[in-house]
Amino acid sequence: MSRTTLKDIALELNISVSTVSKALSDSYEISEATKKLVQEYAKKHNFHPNKLARSLKIGKSNTIGVIVSNISNTFVSQILDGIQIASQQTIYDIIFMQSREDERIEKNCIDVLRMRGIDGLMIAPVSSGSNIEELKDLIKAKIPVVIFDRINHKLDTFKVGVNNFKGAYDATQHLIQRGKRNILHITGKNLGVAEERLNGFKAALSDANIPFDEKHYIECGFNSTVDLDSRIKEIIIKEFIDHKNIDAIFGATDVITTRTLGILAELQIEVPTEVAVIGFSNTQIAASLNPALSTVVQPATEIGEIATKKLIDTINQTRPIHEFETIELPTQLIVRKSSL
């Protein structure tokens, strides 16, 4: 079966292609009777407008690109939910892509989305300086970029995330108040939020007159969960089983925190009796884990909604923007059995 076109409708109804197009766009130039005639015919014959052709004509695709690390991550999926909620009442379609924490894949995502003619890009960058030249090129080409979550990226643009310093400070302070002094901080290598979370961790230790031990700051790669688990396991065996050097663990990401709890169970290390655990995690099953996991929760859905609205506002700006803001939303500390 051939696809119905604007020309087909025009020939059938004995009107011009331009009239059909304007009627389908609900233009004020077309009478209500003609609009009704055209729209009913289009519906009856299952007509769908060719968005690509229209975008080429008007120089606008009404499409936004989104690049995240991994869609399977609970925190990321909640952000995507916020993006979809914010975009539903707009004319914009969303294209999601995954970097999988790899700068080369991230670059390919940027290239593909640019070739697809996106009007703007939202991105949670792999690292603080990843593909900065490619992102600058987008902005020069009048394709706005908004950074979300990993807001310490060096690109000068709008950014939406959380107060990572305060979230890390609150979690560390809670462990200290529970009598913990030898706290292991595990984070992601080159992670865009790592620096501020480390600063919050250090500040809480300093305020409690506890010296920062560099051996208790561990960076892990995210390219392979097998390698990640192996690294976390190696450190726990060394610092707890062999040297008895730690009494608590603070995980800087959702993946690290939840996987650490599983590894401790595998090693038969009792939580929280032997080692307390707390960390950034938005998993919805935190309360159902054994033991229930203490977490720093981020307003992920709100991040997605605000970032989307900020990007659409920027796309629709008629004047160049020279001043950008960074929005840092508050986190929430939820204390459960794993740290009590």
XYZ file of C-alpha atoms in Angstrom:
340
model
C 0.000 0.000 0.000
C 1.317 3.466 -0.915
C 1.428 6.166 1.698
C -1.102 8.999 1.442
C 0.578 12.334 0.715
C -0.412 15.998 0.848
C -0.646 15.933 -2.956
C -3.058 12.958 -2.851
C -5.369 14.812 -0.474
C -5.178 17.977 -2.596
C -6.097 16.105 -5.800
C -8.950 14.236 -4.143
C -10.477 17.359 -2.582
C -9.658 19.618 -5.552
C -7.706 22.145 -3.501
C -4.045 23.210 -3.441
C -1.280 21.393 -1.565
C -0.630 24.610 0.360
C -4.264 24.721 1.512
C -4.071 21.112 2.699
C -0.865 21.822 4.629
C -2.293 24.914 6.304
C -5.566 23.134 7.144
C -3.689 20.305 8.842
C -1.658 22.902 10.771
C -4.907 24.582 11.917
C -3.908 27.844 10.226
C -6.105 30.905 10.738
C -5.870 31.505 6.968
C -8.129 28.507 6.241
C -11.883 28.399 6.865
C -13.263 26.077 9.530
C -15.257 24.163 6.877
C -12.135 23.461 4.801
C -10.139 22.507 7.900
C -12.819 20.027 8.892
C -12.988 18.560 5.391
C -9.222 18.101 5.133
C -8.707 16.797 8.672
C -11.527 14.255 8.391
C -10.159 12.998 5.065
C -6.638 12.746 6.514
C -7.906 10.800 9.519
C -9.991 8.452 7.388
C -7.019 7.643 5.152
C -4.552 7.329 8.064
C -2.459 10.276 6.877
C 0.620 11.142 8.958
C 2.693 14.241 8.150
C 6.289 13.731 7.056
C 8.185 15.393 9.917
C 11.541 15.147 8.165
C 10.257 16.957 5.092
C 8.683 19.644 7.249
C 11.853 20.100 9.293
C 13.891 20.566 6.120
C 11.422 23.179 4.946
C 11.319 25.244 8.146
C 14.888 24.533 9.317
C 13.671 23.103 12.632
C 13.160 19.467 13.581
C 11.272 19.940 16.884
C 13.540 17.190 18.213
C 15.737 17.186 21.320
C 18.646 14.820 21.886
C 19.416 13.349 25.308
C 22.640 11.524 26.198
C 22.841 9.600 29.482
C 25.322 7.097 30.894
C 23.109 4.022 31.138
C 19.329 3.815 30.886
C 19.246 0.749 33.175
C 20.434 2.870 36.124
C 17.497 3.714 38.430
C 18.578 7.324 38.944
C 18.988 7.829 35.180
C 15.614 6.270 34.391
C 13.960 8.654 36.875
C 15.608 11.620 35.138
C 14.342 10.327 31.782
C 10.864 10.115 33.276
C 11.111 13.793 34.204
C 12.287 14.663 30.693
C 9.338 12.842 29.161
C 6.869 14.492 31.554
C 8.196 17.955 30.672
C 8.203 17.292 26.916
C 4.717 15.763 26.675
C 2.959 19.115 26.555
C 5.362 20.518 23.947
C 5.974 20.073 20.218
C 9.309 18.372 20.861
C 10.143 14.720 20.320
C 12.963 13.160 22.355
C 15.787 10.915 21.143
C 17.607 9.067 23.940
C 21.160 7.710 23.557
C 23.631 6.057 25.968
C 27.330 6.865 26.389
C 28.003 3.810 28.578
C 30.640 5.908 30.392
C 32.852 5.916 27.285
C 34.018 9.228 25.761
C 34.280 7.702 22.283
C 30.703 6.445 22.415
C 29.615 9.811 23.793
C 31.267 11.568 20.829
C 29.488 9.225 18.421
C 26.158 10.009 20.133
C 26.778 13.740 19.705
C 27.659 13.266 16.026
C 24.615 11.085 15.322
C 22.213 13.481 17.033
C 23.671 16.460 15.196
C 23.216 14.660 11.878
C 19.612 13.937 12.862
C 19.070 17.705 13.004
C 18.265 18.103 16.710
C 17.236 21.567 17.909
C 18.996 21.133 21.261
C 20.919 18.659 23.417
C 20.737 17.582 27.055
C 23.707 15.587 28.323
C 25.085 14.005 31.497
C 28.755 14.004 30.444
C 31.114 11.065 30.942
C 33.706 13.289 32.649
C 34.328 16.922 33.537
C 35.964 17.702 30.192
C 34.624 15.035 27.879
C 33.974 16.115 24.257
C 33.973 19.773 25.204
C 35.013 20.904 21.710
C 32.173 18.941 20.102
C 29.704 20.531 22.528
C 31.101 24.010 21.821
C 30.666 23.328 18.108
C 26.982 22.560 18.698
C 26.497 25.875 20.474
C 28.316 27.727 17.671
C 25.880 26.059 15.263
C 23.000 27.505 17.329
C 22.141 24.124 18.873
C 21.834 24.845 22.627
C 23.278 22.416 25.180
C 22.067 21.890 28.756
C 24.111 19.747 31.138
C 22.304 17.791 33.836
C 23.433 15.700 36.820
C 27.211 15.957 36.239
C 27.293 19.703 36.515
C 31.012 20.292 37.066
C 31.630 19.911 33.321
C 33.767 22.780 31.996
C 31.324 23.860 29.274
C 29.823 27.308 29.905
C 26.100 26.659 29.656
C 22.987 26.033 31.752
C 23.405 23.169 34.240
C 20.892 21.353 36.439
C 21.848 18.957 39.233
C 22.024 18.703 43.001
C 24.127 20.146 45.801
C 26.632 17.291 45.799
C 28.793 18.874 48.501
C 25.890 19.083 50.984
C 24.625 15.592 50.166
C 28.052 14.042 50.791
C 28.587 16.170 53.896
C 25.266 15.067 55.423
C 25.951 11.364 54.751
C 29.469 11.519 56.217
C 28.318 13.536 59.213
C 25.653 10.920 59.925
C 28.287 8.156 59.980
C 30.489 10.230 62.297
C 27.560 10.825 64.645
C 27.156 7.035 64.788
C 30.727 6.806 66.077
C 32.410 5.911 62.776
C 35.894 7.362 62.232
C 37.482 5.139 59.590
C 35.212 5.749 56.618
C 35.996 4.369 53.164
C 34.771 6.608 50.335
C 34.275 4.807 47.006
C 33.577 6.885 43.895
C 33.662 6.659 40.106
C 36.814 7.428 38.133
C 36.540 10.757 36.258
C 32.921 11.030 37.408
C 31.462 14.481 36.888
C 30.158 14.747 40.461
C 33.102 13.093 42.242
C 35.010 16.254 43.170
C 32.172 17.996 45.015
C 31.180 14.789 46.809
C 34.794 14.279 47.883
C 34.915 17.888 49.114
C 31.764 17.330 51.178
C 33.245 14.107 52.590
C 36.484 15.890 53.537
C 34.650 18.850 55.092
C 32.591 16.611 57.385
C 35.758 14.797 58.510
C 37.537 18.101 59.104
C 34.664 19.528 61.156
C 34.860 16.423 63.364
C 38.681 16.691 63.644
C 39.159 13.419 61.773
C 42.153 13.451 59.389
C 41.509 12.538 55.752
C 43.302 9.302 54.809
C 44.059 9.099 51.077
C 44.022 5.284 51.310
C 40.334 5.580 52.161
C 39.486 7.344 48.892
C 38.998 4.847 46.060
C 38.155 5.551 42.408
C 36.579 2.790 40.295
C 35.951 2.526 36.571
C 32.404 2.027 35.264
C 33.085 0.412 31.906
C 32.492 -3.096 33.270
C 30.370 -4.146 36.236
C 32.567 -7.239 36.567
C 35.657 -5.046 36.939
C 33.768 -2.693 39.263
C 32.718 -5.554 41.554
C 36.237 -6.960 41.504
C 37.731 -3.603 42.490
C 35.260 -2.993 45.333
C 35.764 -6.542 46.614
C 39.554 -6.182 46.476
C 39.474 -2.957 48.517
C 37.062 -4.306 51.144
C 39.166 -7.430 51.636
C 42.313 -5.321 51.986
C 40.943 -2.575 54.223
C 38.516 -4.557 56.386
C 39.428 -8.237 56.429
C 43.228 -7.924 56.217
C 43.939 -4.620 57.976
C 40.752 -3.887 59.990
C 41.084 -0.286 58.831
C 37.457 0.684 58.148
C 34.197 0.769 60.071
C 31.975 2.435 57.450
C 31.610 2.830 53.681
C 30.219 5.839 51.834
C 29.319 5.142 48.183
C 29.288 8.097 45.789
C 26.912 6.631 43.203
C 23.788 4.520 42.956
C 25.649 1.607 41.343
C 28.572 1.665 43.792
C 26.374 1.862 46.884
C 24.025 -0.997 46.016
C 26.779 -3.276 44.672
C 28.883 -2.650 47.781
C 26.043 -3.896 49.968
C 25.852 -7.098 47.900
C 29.615 -7.656 48.055
C 29.644 -7.265 51.843
C 26.921 -9.929 52.056
C 28.973 -12.206 49.794
C 32.011 -11.764 52.078
C 29.801 -12.447 55.116
C 30.590 -9.058 56.653
C 27.670 -7.983 58.818
C 26.049 -4.631 58.080
C 25.850 -2.455 60.132
C 27.382 -4.394 63.051
C 30.838 -4.637 61.483
C 30.631 -2.024 58.724
C 28.022 0.703 58.247
C 26.957 1.587 54.699
C 25.428 4.747 53.247
C 25.540 6.403 49.864
C 23.931 8.178 46.951
C 21.212 5.876 45.655
C 17.741 6.376 44.194
C 16.837 2.706 44.010
C 13.176 2.212 44.878
C 13.946 -1.022 46.711
C 16.381 0.533 49.231
C 13.976 -0.153 52.091
C 13.543 -3.778 50.965
C 17.249 -4.658 50.882
C 18.821 -6.654 53.691
C 19.604 -4.606 55.641
C 17.557 -1.628 54.468
C 19.958 0.799 52.798
C 20.603 4.328 54.098
C 20.663 6.669 51.129
C 21.192 10.197 49.876
C 18.267 10.605 47.487
C 18.391 13.043 44.578
C 15.264 14.667 43.059
C 15.913 12.911 39.749
C 12.523 13.490 38.111
C 12.695 17.190 38.962
C 16.201 17.410 37.460
C 14.837 16.000 34.198
C 11.850 18.341 34.139
C 13.843 21.498 34.890
C 16.607 20.637 32.405
C 14.035 20.061 29.653
C 12.206 23.323 30.304
C 15.510 25.200 30.440
C 16.600 23.754 27.087
C 13.287 24.508 25.374
C 13.363 28.074 26.725
C 16.896 28.442 25.355
C 15.901 27.039 21.936
C 13.087 29.581 21.733
C 15.247 32.559 22.727
C 15.554 35.141 19.962
C 18.599 36.854 21.467
C 22.028 35.371 22.263
C 22.496 34.248 25.875
C 25.752 35.287 27.531
C 25.051 34.495 31.177
C 24.244 30.974 32.365
C 23.072 29.639 35.711
C 23.782 26.404 37.530
C 20.760 25.061 39.423
C 21.619 22.892 42.436
C 18.605 21.156 43.994
C 18.737 19.852 47.588
C 19.241 16.164 48.346
C 17.456 14.183 51.061
C 19.198 11.965 53.609
C 17.136 8.873 54.431
C 18.558 6.852 57.319
C 17.827 3.130 57.479
C 19.291 0.071 59.183
C 22.514 -0.191 57.109
C 24.050 2.759 58.968
C 22.444 2.496 62.416
